[in-house]
């Protein structure tokens, strides 16, 4: 039994093994091993979701398991029952849990107290399942992430950016985070990284120079709505648009975890031009997460 709580505490061998399995699951979708047969899994979500919820629900079913979706607003967790108690109850009833919430500590406490495989489906600190699907997409499109340069633009301290940073630290591809100083990765976070892992740039053109992949995410992450105005103003020069893409490699991929806000972090023109890759990323959530669940129960 294993958990999948962060990329920070993952390693290259584990990620490579999950990605190999994800590619097989994609090739053989109709012949899926029933590794969750006889199991019930709970999805406990305290934030909105389209892709993550649907891909986990379909993925659990395709692996032979049954799923229950628990909005935290509908269970006692939303009325203040401690995560420790929720974990100890669910651990006696279900076989695995997928959690989307605010504090990273909550998924870690749930994993420790429940005794069942626990998967981080997004916290304020990380979005590890997203980056596994993104790496699968890069491998399909570019052959490998090895030797590639990824540029992440926007809120460089958000969950998606942080998971990218850990992926780069483990797998060794080049990563530049392009963000204004107020939205660069936090100093205490950077101290946890091996030195030289990530290049920080405060100039959008410099950040994407020579990039094989230009990646962006929403400027206002869930839970940051009170800062919307400040974020939209500070991040406006960081839009991924056709003019900026002139500075990346000519065949560079544009990637977005979605949902996308056209005219904010990405222009409508660039999003539509790169829609085949962006929606492949979304599909790969299904295959990647099936591989993550298979890893957790192995
Ligand atoms: N990318 C992503 O996690 O999408 P959802 O918020 O729709 O799950
Ligand atoms: N950084 C975004 C990702 C959404 C999938 C958020 O946390 O809202």
PDB file of C-alpha atoms and ligand atoms in Angstrom:
ATOM      1  CA  UNK A   1       0.000   0.000   0.000  1.00  0.00           C
ATOM      2  CA  UNK A   2       1.365   3.401  -0.992  1.00  0.00           C
ATOM      3  CA  UNK A   3       0.241   7.011  -1.028  1.00  0.00           C
ATOM      4  CA  UNK A   4       0.738   9.650  -3.735  1.00  0.00           C
ATOM      5  CA  UNK A   5       0.764  12.922  -1.826  1.00  0.00           C
ATOM      6  CA  UNK A   6       3.312  15.129  -3.568  1.00  0.00           C
ATOM      7  CA  UNK A   7       6.027  15.213  -6.184  1.00  0.00           C
ATOM      8  CA  UNK A   8       8.344  16.626  -3.518  1.00  0.00           C
ATOM      9  CA  UNK A   9       8.436  13.222  -1.847  1.00  0.00           C
ATOM     10  CA  UNK A  10       8.354  11.195  -5.046  1.00  0.00           C
ATOM     11  CA  UNK A  11      11.423  10.058  -6.984  1.00  0.00           C
ATOM     12  CA  UNK A  12      12.516   9.505 -10.572  1.00  0.00           C
ATOM     13  CA  UNK A  13      12.100   5.711 -10.540  1.00  0.00           C
ATOM     14  CA  UNK A  14       8.538   5.928  -9.201  1.00  0.00           C
ATOM     15  CA  UNK A  15       7.527   8.622 -11.680  1.00  0.00           C
ATOM     16  CA  UNK A  16       9.079   6.752 -14.613  1.00  0.00           C
ATOM     17  CA  UNK A  17       7.332   3.528 -13.606  1.00  0.00           C
ATOM     18  CA  UNK A  18       3.933   5.296 -13.274  1.00  0.00           C
ATOM     19  CA  UNK A  19       4.429   6.986 -16.656  1.00  0.00           C
ATOM     20  CA  UNK A  20       5.272   3.690 -18.348  1.00  0.00           C
ATOM     21  CA  UNK A  21       2.088   2.156 -16.932  1.00  0.00           C
ATOM     22  CA  UNK A  22       0.065   5.234 -17.963  1.00  0.00           C
ATOM     23  CA  UNK A  23       1.172   4.771 -21.582  1.00  0.00           C
ATOM     24  CA  UNK A  24       0.119   1.093 -21.454  1.00  0.00           C
ATOM     25  CA  UNK A  25      -3.265   1.964 -19.942  1.00  0.00           C
ATOM     26  CA  UNK A  26      -3.806   4.448 -22.770  1.00  0.00           C
ATOM     27  CA  UNK A  27      -2.896   1.892 -25.455  1.00  0.00           C
ATOM     28  CA  UNK A  28      -5.051  -0.840 -23.926  1.00  0.00           C
ATOM     29  CA  UNK A  29      -8.016   1.042 -22.528  1.00  0.00           C
ATOM     30  CA  UNK A  30     -10.472  -1.736 -23.322  1.00  0.00           C
ATOM     31  CA  UNK A  31      -8.320  -4.394 -21.629  1.00  0.00           C
ATOM     32  CA  UNK A  32      -7.823  -2.827 -18.260  1.00  0.00           C
ATOM     33  CA  UNK A  33      -6.563  -4.984 -15.347  1.00  0.00           C
ATOM     34  CA  UNK A  34      -9.158  -4.955 -12.560  1.00  0.00           C
ATOM     35  CA  UNK A  35      -6.742  -3.959  -9.814  1.00  0.00           C
ATOM     36  CA  UNK A  36      -9.497  -2.216  -7.806  1.00  0.00           C
ATOM     37  CA  UNK A  37     -12.012  -5.084  -8.054  1.00  0.00           C
ATOM     38  CA  UNK A  38     -14.077  -5.323  -4.877  1.00  0.00           C
ATOM     39  CA  UNK A  39     -12.854  -1.919  -3.655  1.00  0.00           C
ATOM     40  CA  UNK A  40     -14.728   1.267  -2.781  1.00  0.00           C
ATOM     41  CA  UNK A  41     -12.826   4.560  -3.192  1.00  0.00           C
ATOM     42  CA  UNK A  42     -13.871   7.932  -1.795  1.00  0.00           C
ATOM     43  CA  UNK A  43     -13.306  11.259  -3.558  1.00  0.00           C
ATOM     44  CA  UNK A  44     -13.276  13.984  -0.881  1.00  0.00           C
ATOM     45  CA  UNK A  45     -13.305  17.415  -2.528  1.00  0.00           C
ATOM     46  CA  UNK A  46     -13.260  20.808  -0.812  1.00  0.00           C
ATOM     47  CA  UNK A  47     -12.692  22.701  -4.085  1.00  0.00           C
ATOM     48  CA  UNK A  48     -14.389  22.685  -7.500  1.00  0.00           C
ATOM     49  CA  UNK A  49     -13.291  20.263 -10.186  1.00  0.00           C
ATOM     50  CA  UNK A  50     -14.227  19.055 -13.648  1.00  0.00           C
ATOM     51  CA  UNK A  51     -11.243  17.122 -14.979  1.00  0.00           C
ATOM     52  CA  UNK A  52      -9.936  15.632 -11.756  1.00  0.00           C
ATOM     53  CA  UNK A  53     -13.306  14.476 -10.508  1.00  0.00           C
ATOM     54  CA  UNK A  54     -14.434  12.945 -13.803  1.00  0.00           C
ATOM     55  CA  UNK A  55     -11.102  11.304 -14.599  1.00  0.00           C
ATOM     56  CA  UNK A  56     -10.871   9.705 -11.152  1.00  0.00           C
ATOM     57  CA  UNK A  57     -14.501   8.551 -11.230  1.00  0.00           C
ATOM     58  CA  UNK A  58     -14.083   6.975 -14.676  1.00  0.00           C
ATOM     59  CA  UNK A  59     -10.620   5.629 -13.829  1.00  0.00           C
ATOM     60  CA  UNK A  60     -11.750   3.897 -10.623  1.00  0.00           C
ATOM     61  CA  UNK A  61     -14.632   2.326 -12.497  1.00  0.00           C
ATOM     62  CA  UNK A  62     -12.374   1.166 -15.369  1.00  0.00           C
ATOM     63  CA  UNK A  63     -10.043  -0.468 -12.819  1.00  0.00           C
ATOM     64  CA  UNK A  64     -13.007  -2.440 -11.444  1.00  0.00           C
ATOM     65  CA  UNK A  65     -13.681  -0.344  -8.337  1.00  0.00           C
ATOM     66  CA  UNK A  66     -16.636   1.659  -7.056  1.00  0.00           C
ATOM     67  CA  UNK A  67     -16.474   5.325  -6.259  1.00  0.00           C
ATOM     68  CA  UNK A  68     -18.328   7.746  -3.983  1.00  0.00           C
ATOM     69  CA  UNK A  69     -17.969  11.498  -4.402  1.00  0.00           C
ATOM     70  CA  UNK A  70     -18.019  13.379  -1.094  1.00  0.00           C
ATOM     71  CA  UNK A  71     -18.140  17.142  -1.304  1.00  0.00           C
ATOM     72  CA  UNK A  72     -16.642  18.390   1.944  1.00  0.00           C
ATOM     73  CA  UNK A  73     -19.633  20.729   2.196  1.00  0.00           C
ATOM     74  CA  UNK A  74     -21.914  17.686   2.475  1.00  0.00           C
ATOM     75  CA  UNK A  75     -19.997  15.680   5.058  1.00  0.00           C
ATOM     76  CA  UNK A  76     -19.214  16.560   8.678  1.00  0.00           C
ATOM     77  CA  UNK A  77     -15.699  17.650   7.641  1.00  0.00           C
ATOM     78  CA  UNK A  78     -17.331  20.823   6.312  1.00  0.00           C
ATOM     79  CA  UNK A  79     -18.885  21.462   9.744  1.00  0.00           C
ATOM     80  CA  UNK A  80     -15.593  21.159  11.566  1.00  0.00           C
ATOM     81  CA  UNK A  81     -15.082  17.430  12.162  1.00  0.00           C
ATOM     82  CA  UNK A  82     -11.307  16.999  12.288  1.00  0.00           C
ATOM     83  CA  UNK A  83      -9.573  15.426   9.295  1.00  0.00           C
ATOM     84  CA  UNK A  84      -8.016  12.927  11.737  1.00  0.00           C
ATOM     85  CA  UNK A  85     -11.470  11.602  12.697  1.00  0.00           C
ATOM     86  CA  UNK A  86     -12.761  11.630   9.106  1.00  0.00           C
ATOM     87  CA  UNK A  87      -9.693   9.584   8.140  1.00  0.00           C
ATOM     88  CA  UNK A  88     -10.144   7.050  10.929  1.00  0.00           C
ATOM     89  CA  UNK A  89     -13.790   6.512   9.979  1.00  0.00           C
ATOM     90  CA  UNK A  90     -13.276   6.252   6.217  1.00  0.00           C
ATOM     91  CA  UNK A  91     -10.220   4.032   6.689  1.00  0.00           C
ATOM     92  CA  UNK A  92     -12.525   1.415   8.226  1.00  0.00           C
ATOM     93  CA  UNK A  93     -15.007   1.568   5.333  1.00  0.00           C
ATOM     94  CA  UNK A  94     -13.314   2.345   2.016  1.00  0.00           C
ATOM     95  CA  UNK A  95     -10.162   1.077   0.360  1.00  0.00           C
ATOM     96  CA  UNK A  96      -8.676   4.301  -1.021  1.00  0.00           C
ATOM     97  CA  UNK A  97      -9.135   8.073  -0.965  1.00  0.00           C
ATOM     98  CA  UNK A  98      -8.568  10.896  -3.434  1.00  0.00           C
ATOM     99  CA  UNK A  99      -8.536  14.308  -1.742  1.00  0.00           C
ATOM    100  CA  UNK A 100      -8.735  17.858  -3.142  1.00  0.00           C
ATOM    101  CA  UNK A 101      -8.369  20.476  -0.456  1.00  0.00           C
ATOM    102  CA  UNK A 102      -6.483  23.548   0.771  1.00  0.00           C
ATOM    103  CA  UNK A 103      -3.810  22.460   3.263  1.00  0.00           C
ATOM    104  CA  UNK A 104      -1.192  19.915   2.231  1.00  0.00           C
ATOM    105  CA  UNK A 105      -1.121  18.876   5.881  1.00  0.00           C
ATOM    106  CA  UNK A 106      -4.690  17.580   5.559  1.00  0.00           C
ATOM    107  CA  UNK A 107      -3.845  15.001   2.881  1.00  0.00           C
ATOM    108  CA  UNK A 108      -0.785  13.954   4.879  1.00  0.00           C
ATOM    109  CA  UNK A 109      -2.783  13.571   8.100  1.00  0.00           C
ATOM    110  CA  UNK A 110      -5.517  11.675   6.255  1.00  0.00           C
ATOM    111  CA  UNK A 111      -2.928   9.283   4.795  1.00  0.00           C
ATOM    112  CA  UNK A 112      -1.306   8.703   8.176  1.00  0.00           C
ATOM    113  CA  UNK A 113      -4.551   8.224  10.101  1.00  0.00           C
ATOM    114  CA  UNK A 114      -6.656   6.285   7.588  1.00  0.00           C
ATOM    115  CA  UNK A 115      -4.241   3.512   6.692  1.00  0.00           C
ATOM    116  CA  UNK A 116      -5.605   3.425   3.122  1.00  0.00           C
ATOM    117  CA  UNK A 117      -3.931   4.581  -0.127  1.00  0.00           C
ATOM    118  CA  UNK A 118      -4.383   8.348  -0.315  1.00  0.00           C
ATOM    119  CA  UNK A 119      -3.891  10.511  -3.410  1.00  0.00           C
ATOM    120  CA  UNK A 120      -3.463  14.283  -3.550  1.00  0.00           C
ATOM    121  CA  UNK A 121      -5.920  15.595  -6.161  1.00  0.00           C
ATOM    122  CA  UNK A 122      -4.695  19.213  -5.594  1.00  0.00           C
ATOM    123  CA  UNK A 123      -3.782  21.186  -2.517  1.00  0.00           C
ATOM    124  CA  UNK A 124      -2.515  24.739  -2.150  1.00  0.00           C
ATOM    125  CA  UNK A 125       1.026  23.296  -2.289  1.00  0.00           C
ATOM    126  CA  UNK A 126       0.923  20.760  -5.119  1.00  0.00           C
ATOM    127  CA  UNK A 127      -1.023  19.244  -8.014  1.00  0.00           C
ATOM    128  CA  UNK A 128       1.035  16.094  -8.560  1.00  0.00           C
ATOM    129  CA  UNK A 129      -1.475  14.125 -10.676  1.00  0.00           C
ATOM    130  CA  UNK A 130      -1.630  17.004 -13.161  1.00  0.00           C
ATOM    131  CA  UNK A 131       2.090  17.034 -13.760  1.00  0.00           C
ATOM    132  CA  UNK A 132       2.224  13.243 -14.272  1.00  0.00           C
ATOM    133  CA  UNK A 133      -0.403  13.640 -17.031  1.00  0.00           C
ATOM    134  CA  UNK A 134       1.563  16.571 -18.456  1.00  0.00           C
ATOM    135  CA  UNK A 135       4.767  14.531 -18.550  1.00  0.00           C
ATOM    136  CA  UNK A 136       2.879  11.761 -20.344  1.00  0.00           C
ATOM    137  CA  UNK A 137       1.733  14.341 -22.916  1.00  0.00           C
ATOM    138  CA  UNK A 138       5.267  15.677 -23.376  1.00  0.00           C
ATOM    139  CA  UNK A 139       6.614  12.135 -23.843  1.00  0.00           C
ATOM    140  CA  UNK A 140       3.960  11.463 -26.508  1.00  0.00           C
ATOM    141  CA  UNK A 141       4.604  14.693 -28.376  1.00  0.00           C
ATOM    142  CA  UNK A 142       8.364  15.195 -27.961  1.00  0.00           C
ATOM    143  CA  UNK A 143       9.591  11.639 -27.314  1.00  0.00           C
ATOM    144  CA  UNK A 144      10.806  12.465 -23.815  1.00  0.00           C
ATOM    145  CA  UNK A 145      11.185  15.270 -21.298  1.00  0.00           C
ATOM    146  CA  UNK A 146      14.891  14.548 -21.161  1.00  0.00           C
ATOM    147  CA  UNK A 147      16.947  17.385 -22.593  1.00  0.00           C
ATOM    148  CA  UNK A 148      13.850  19.568 -22.967  1.00  0.00           C
ATOM    149  CA  UNK A 149      13.307  23.075 -21.679  1.00  0.00           C
ATOM    150  CA  UNK A 150       9.972  23.815 -19.985  1.00  0.00           C
ATOM    151  CA  UNK A 151       8.927  27.389 -19.203  1.00  0.00           C
ATOM    152  CA  UNK A 152       6.126  27.956 -16.682  1.00  0.00           C
ATOM    153  CA  UNK A 153       4.604  31.450 -16.807  1.00  0.00           C
ATOM    154  CA  UNK A 154       2.282  33.167 -14.358  1.00  0.00           C
ATOM    155  CA  UNK A 155       1.880  32.520 -10.630  1.00  0.00           C
ATOM    156  CA  UNK A 156       5.243  30.850 -10.081  1.00  0.00           C
ATOM    157  CA  UNK A 157       4.395  29.959  -6.501  1.00  0.00           C
ATOM    158  CA  UNK A 158       1.121  28.125  -7.191  1.00  0.00           C
ATOM    159  CA  UNK A 159       0.509  24.415  -6.727  1.00  0.00           C
ATOM    160  CA  UNK A 160       1.037  23.559 -10.414  1.00  0.00           C
ATOM    161  CA  UNK A 161       4.312  25.514 -10.578  1.00  0.00           C
ATOM    162  CA  UNK A 162       5.594  23.858  -7.411  1.00  0.00           C
ATOM    163  CA  UNK A 163       4.820  20.381  -8.707  1.00  0.00           C
ATOM    164  CA  UNK A 164       6.631  21.273 -11.959  1.00  0.00           C
ATOM    165  CA  UNK A 165       9.628  22.369  -9.912  1.00  0.00           C
ATOM    166  CA  UNK A 166       9.772  19.046  -8.065  1.00  0.00           C
ATOM    167  CA  UNK A 167       9.350  17.121 -11.335  1.00  0.00           C
ATOM    168  CA  UNK A 168      12.317  18.985 -12.772  1.00  0.00           C
ATOM    169  CA  UNK A 169      14.368  18.336  -9.628  1.00  0.00           C
ATOM    170  CA  UNK A 170      13.736  14.570  -9.845  1.00  0.00           C
ATOM    171  CA  UNK A 171      13.806  14.066 -13.624  1.00  0.00           C
ATOM    172  CA  UNK A 172      16.493  16.577 -14.581  1.00  0.00           C
ATOM    173  CA  UNK A 173      14.885  18.542 -17.421  1.00  0.00           C
ATOM    174  CA  UNK A 174      15.396  22.302 -17.617  1.00  0.00           C
ATOM    175  CA  UNK A 175      12.686  24.438 -16.043  1.00  0.00           C
ATOM    176  CA  UNK A 176      12.359  28.187 -15.997  1.00  0.00           C
ATOM    177  CA  UNK A 177       9.695  29.876 -13.899  1.00  0.00           C
ATOM    178  CA  UNK A 178       8.670  33.205 -15.413  1.00  0.00           C
ATOM    179  CA  UNK A 179       6.897  35.446 -12.923  1.00  0.00           C
ATOM    180  CA  UNK A 180       7.082  38.959 -11.489  1.00  0.00           C
ATOM    181  CA  UNK A 181       8.991  39.094  -8.167  1.00  0.00           C
ATOM    182  CA  UNK A 182       5.785  39.075  -6.070  1.00  0.00           C
ATOM    183  CA  UNK A 183       4.722  35.785  -7.710  1.00  0.00           C
ATOM    184  CA  UNK A 184       8.063  33.988  -7.820  1.00  0.00           C
ATOM    185  CA  UNK A 185       8.433  30.783  -5.770  1.00  0.00           C
ATOM    186  CA  UNK A 186       8.652  31.651  -2.073  1.00  0.00           C
ATOM    187  CA  UNK A 187      12.112  31.825  -0.495  1.00  0.00           C
ATOM    188  CA  UNK A 188      11.348  29.143   2.131  1.00  0.00           C
ATOM    189  CA  UNK A 189      10.166  26.807  -0.642  1.00  0.00           C
ATOM    190  CA  UNK A 190      13.312  27.446  -2.725  1.00  0.00           C
ATOM    191  CA  UNK A 191      15.453  26.510   0.284  1.00  0.00           C
ATOM    192  CA  UNK A 192      14.025  22.979   0.188  1.00  0.00           C
ATOM    193  CA  UNK A 193      15.290  22.471  -3.384  1.00  0.00           C
ATOM    194  CA  UNK A 194      18.661  21.197  -4.552  1.00  0.00           C
ATOM    195  CA  UNK A 195      20.565  24.245  -5.853  1.00  0.00           C
ATOM    196  CA  UNK A 196      20.410  24.978  -9.565  1.00  0.00           C
ATOM    197  CA  UNK A 197      17.164  23.068 -10.086  1.00  0.00           C
ATOM    198  CA  UNK A 198      15.143  25.921 -11.476  1.00  0.00           C
ATOM    199  CA  UNK A 199      15.830  29.197 -13.214  1.00  0.00           C
ATOM    200  CA  UNK A 200      13.663  32.133 -12.148  1.00  0.00           C
ATOM    201  CA  UNK A 201      13.107  34.901 -14.683  1.00  0.00           C
ATOM    202  CA  UNK A 202      11.304  38.203 -14.236  1.00  0.00           C
ATOM    203  CA  UNK A 203      11.213  38.877 -17.997  1.00  0.00           C
ATOM    204  CA  UNK A 204       8.553  37.010 -20.045  1.00  0.00           C
ATOM    205  CA  UNK A 205      10.643  36.903 -23.244  1.00  0.00           C
ATOM    206  CA  UNK A 206      13.714  35.645 -21.414  1.00  0.00           C
ATOM    207  CA  UNK A 207      11.608  33.041 -19.570  1.00  0.00           C
ATOM    208  CA  UNK A 208      10.354  31.418 -22.796  1.00  0.00           C
ATOM    209  CA  UNK A 209      13.577  31.802 -24.805  1.00  0.00           C
ATOM    210  CA  UNK A 210      14.444  28.466 -26.428  1.00  0.00           C
ATOM    211  CA  UNK A 211      11.575  26.689 -24.653  1.00  0.00           C
ATOM    212  CA  UNK A 212      10.267  23.367 -25.973  1.00  0.00           C
ATOM    213  CA  UNK A 213       7.170  23.727 -23.804  1.00  0.00           C
ATOM    214  CA  UNK A 214       5.462  26.931 -22.675  1.00  0.00           C
ATOM    215  CA  UNK A 215       3.074  26.187 -19.811  1.00  0.00           C
ATOM    216  CA  UNK A 216       0.588  28.397 -18.036  1.00  0.00           C
ATOM    217  CA  UNK A 217      -2.109  28.106 -15.388  1.00  0.00           C
ATOM    218  CA  UNK A 218      -4.857  30.364 -14.044  1.00  0.00           C
ATOM    219  CA  UNK A 219      -3.660  33.551 -12.357  1.00  0.00           C
ATOM    220  CA  UNK A 220      -6.222  33.270  -9.569  1.00  0.00           C
ATOM    221  CA  UNK A 221      -6.005  29.814  -8.034  1.00  0.00           C
ATOM    222  CA  UNK A 222      -8.880  28.430  -5.995  1.00  0.00           C
ATOM    223  CA  UNK A 223      -8.776  30.046  -2.566  1.00  0.00           C
ATOM    224  CA  UNK A 224      -7.042  33.217  -3.843  1.00  0.00           C
ATOM    225  CA  UNK A 225     -10.170  34.990  -5.068  1.00  0.00           C
ATOM    226  CA  UNK A 226      -9.736  37.887  -2.613  1.00  0.00           C
ATOM    227  CA  UNK A 227      -6.481  38.754  -4.438  1.00  0.00           C
ATOM    228  CA  UNK A 228      -8.045  38.676  -7.928  1.00  0.00           C
ATOM    229  CA  UNK A 229      -7.577  42.336  -8.796  1.00  0.00           C
ATOM    230  CA  UNK A 230      -3.966  42.500  -7.634  1.00  0.00           C
ATOM    231  CA  UNK A 231      -3.121  39.269  -9.455  1.00  0.00           C
ATOM    232  CA  UNK A 232      -4.750  40.239 -12.750  1.00  0.00           C
ATOM    233  CA  UNK A 233      -2.864  43.535 -12.753  1.00  0.00           C
ATOM    234  CA  UNK A 234       0.542  42.138 -11.743  1.00  0.00           C
ATOM    235  CA  UNK A 235       0.387  39.177 -14.105  1.00  0.00           C
ATOM    236  CA  UNK A 236      -1.021  40.961 -17.181  1.00  0.00           C
ATOM    237  CA  UNK A 237       2.415  41.177 -18.905  1.00  0.00           C
ATOM    238  CA  UNK A 238       2.775  37.398 -18.546  1.00  0.00           C
ATOM    239  CA  UNK A 239       0.018  36.369 -20.950  1.00  0.00           C
ATOM    240  CA  UNK A 240       0.972  33.532 -23.299  1.00  0.00           C
ATOM    241  CA  UNK A 241       0.127  35.031 -26.689  1.00  0.00           C
ATOM    242  CA  UNK A 242       1.384  34.900 -30.265  1.00  0.00           C
ATOM    243  CA  UNK A 243       3.907  37.712 -29.767  1.00  0.00           C
ATOM    244  CA  UNK A 244       5.451  36.032 -26.743  1.00  0.00           C
ATOM    245  CA  UNK A 245       5.555  32.648 -28.501  1.00  0.00           C
ATOM    246  CA  UNK A 246       7.917  34.196 -31.108  1.00  0.00           C
ATOM    247  CA  UNK A 247      10.625  33.822 -28.454  1.00  0.00           C
ATOM    248  CA  UNK A 248      10.112  30.090 -27.850  1.00  0.00           C
ATOM    249  CA  UNK A 249      11.315  27.352 -30.211  1.00  0.00           C
ATOM    250  CA  UNK A 250       9.245  27.449 -33.437  1.00  0.00           C
ATOM    251  CA  UNK A 251       7.652  24.044 -32.727  1.00  0.00           C
ATOM    252  CA  UNK A 252       7.178  24.652 -29.013  1.00  0.00           C
ATOM    253  CA  UNK A 253       4.168  23.083 -27.330  1.00  0.00           C
ATOM    254  CA  UNK A 254       1.803  25.305 -25.401  1.00  0.00           C
ATOM    255  CA  UNK A 255       0.294  23.524 -22.432  1.00  0.00           C
ATOM    256  CA  UNK A 256      -2.384  24.495 -19.904  1.00  0.00           C
ATOM    257  CA  UNK A 257      -3.809  22.404 -17.087  1.00  0.00           C
ATOM    258  CA  UNK A 258      -7.249  24.032 -17.580  1.00  0.00           C
ATOM    259  CA  UNK A 259      -9.621  25.653 -16.830  1.00  0.00           C
ATOM    260  CA  UNK A 260      -8.355  28.434 -19.134  1.00  0.00           C
ATOM    261  CA  UNK A 261      -9.293  32.087 -18.938  1.00  0.00           C
ATOM    262  CA  UNK A 262      -8.941  33.443 -22.464  1.00  0.00           C
ATOM    263  CA  UNK A 263      -7.585  36.978 -22.570  1.00  0.00           C
ATOM    264  CA  UNK A 264      -5.974  36.526 -19.144  1.00  0.00           C
ATOM    265  CA  UNK A 265      -3.161  33.953 -18.819  1.00  0.00           C
ATOM    266  CA  UNK A 266      -3.521  32.842 -22.461  1.00  0.00           C
ATOM    267  CA  UNK A 267      -4.877  34.451 -25.615  1.00  0.00           C
ATOM    268  CA  UNK A 268      -7.842  32.770 -27.315  1.00  0.00           C
ATOM    269  CA  UNK A 269      -5.754  32.501 -30.488  1.00  0.00           C
ATOM    270  CA  UNK A 270      -2.906  30.589 -28.841  1.00  0.00           C
ATOM    271  CA  UNK A 271      -5.239  28.366 -26.857  1.00  0.00           C
ATOM    272  CA  UNK A 272      -7.139  27.302 -29.982  1.00  0.00           C
ATOM    273  CA  UNK A 273      -3.939  26.836 -32.010  1.00  0.00           C
ATOM    274  CA  UNK A 274      -2.647  24.457 -29.335  1.00  0.00           C
ATOM    275  CA  UNK A 275      -5.988  22.852 -28.400  1.00  0.00           C
ATOM    276  CA  UNK A 276      -4.972  19.351 -29.588  1.00  0.00           C
ATOM    277  CA  UNK A 277      -2.154  19.230 -27.016  1.00  0.00           C
ATOM    278  CA  UNK A 278      -4.081  21.013 -24.265  1.00  0.00           C
ATOM    279  CA  UNK A 279      -7.054  18.655 -24.471  1.00  0.00           C
ATOM    280  CA  UNK A 280      -4.745  15.633 -24.778  1.00  0.00           C
ATOM    281  CA  UNK A 281      -3.327  16.761 -21.447  1.00  0.00           C
ATOM    282  CA  UNK A 282      -6.847  16.690 -20.042  1.00  0.00           C
ATOM    283  CA  UNK A 283      -7.456  13.178 -21.419  1.00  0.00           C
ATOM    284  CA  UNK A 284      -4.157  11.973 -20.020  1.00  0.00           C
ATOM    285  CA  UNK A 285      -5.400  12.749 -16.517  1.00  0.00           C
ATOM    286  CA  UNK A 286      -7.462   9.561 -16.864  1.00  0.00           C
ATOM    287  CA  UNK A 287      -4.597   7.322 -17.961  1.00  0.00           C
ATOM    288  CA  UNK A 288      -2.019   8.838 -15.596  1.00  0.00           C
ATOM    289  CA  UNK A 289      -4.282   8.601 -12.556  1.00  0.00           C
ATOM    290  CA  UNK A 290      -5.189   4.996 -13.317  1.00  0.00           C
ATOM    291  CA  UNK A 291      -1.445   4.312 -13.251  1.00  0.00           C
ATOM    292  CA  UNK A 292      -1.101   6.239  -9.981  1.00  0.00           C
ATOM    293  CA  UNK A 293      -3.902   4.196  -8.382  1.00  0.00           C
ATOM    294  CA  UNK A 294      -2.410   0.931  -9.677  1.00  0.00           C
ATOM    295  CA  UNK A 295       0.934   1.996  -8.159  1.00  0.00           C
ATOM    296  CA  UNK A 296      -0.761   2.766  -4.831  1.00  0.00           C
ATOM    297  CA  UNK A 297      -2.417  -0.636  -4.519  1.00  0.00           C
ATOM    298  CA  UNK A 298       0.595  -2.655  -5.726  1.00  0.00           C
TER     299      UNK A 298
HETATM  300  N1  LIG B   1      -6.682  20.713 -14.190  1.00  0.00           N
HETATM  301  C1  LIG B   1      -7.583  20.390 -13.229  1.00  0.00           C
HETATM  302  O1  LIG B   1      -7.228  19.876 -12.162  1.00  0.00           O
HETATM  303  O2  LIG B   1      -8.864  20.620 -13.564  1.00  0.00           O
HETATM  304  P1  LIG B   1     -10.127  20.549 -12.589  1.00  0.00           P
HETATM  305  O3  LIG B   1      -9.967  21.663 -11.578  1.00  0.00           O
HETATM  306  O4  LIG B   1     -11.308  20.735 -13.479  1.00  0.00           O
HETATM  307  O5  LIG B   1     -10.139  19.216 -11.904  1.00  0.00           O
HETATM  308  N1  LIG B   2      -3.573  26.543  -9.740  1.00  0.00           N
HETATM  309  C1  LIG B   2      -4.950  26.196 -10.042  1.00  0.00           C
HETATM  310  C2  LIG B   2      -5.018  24.863 -10.691  1.00  0.00           C
HETATM  311  C3  LIG B   2      -6.411  24.480 -11.156  1.00  0.00           C
HETATM  312  C4  LIG B   2      -6.458  23.099 -11.746  1.00  0.00           C
HETATM  313  C5  LIG B   2      -5.783  26.239  -8.765  1.00  0.00           C
HETATM  314  O1  LIG B   2      -5.280  25.812  -7.726  1.00  0.00           O
HETATM  315  O2  LIG B   2      -6.913  26.706  -8.810  1.00  0.00           O
END
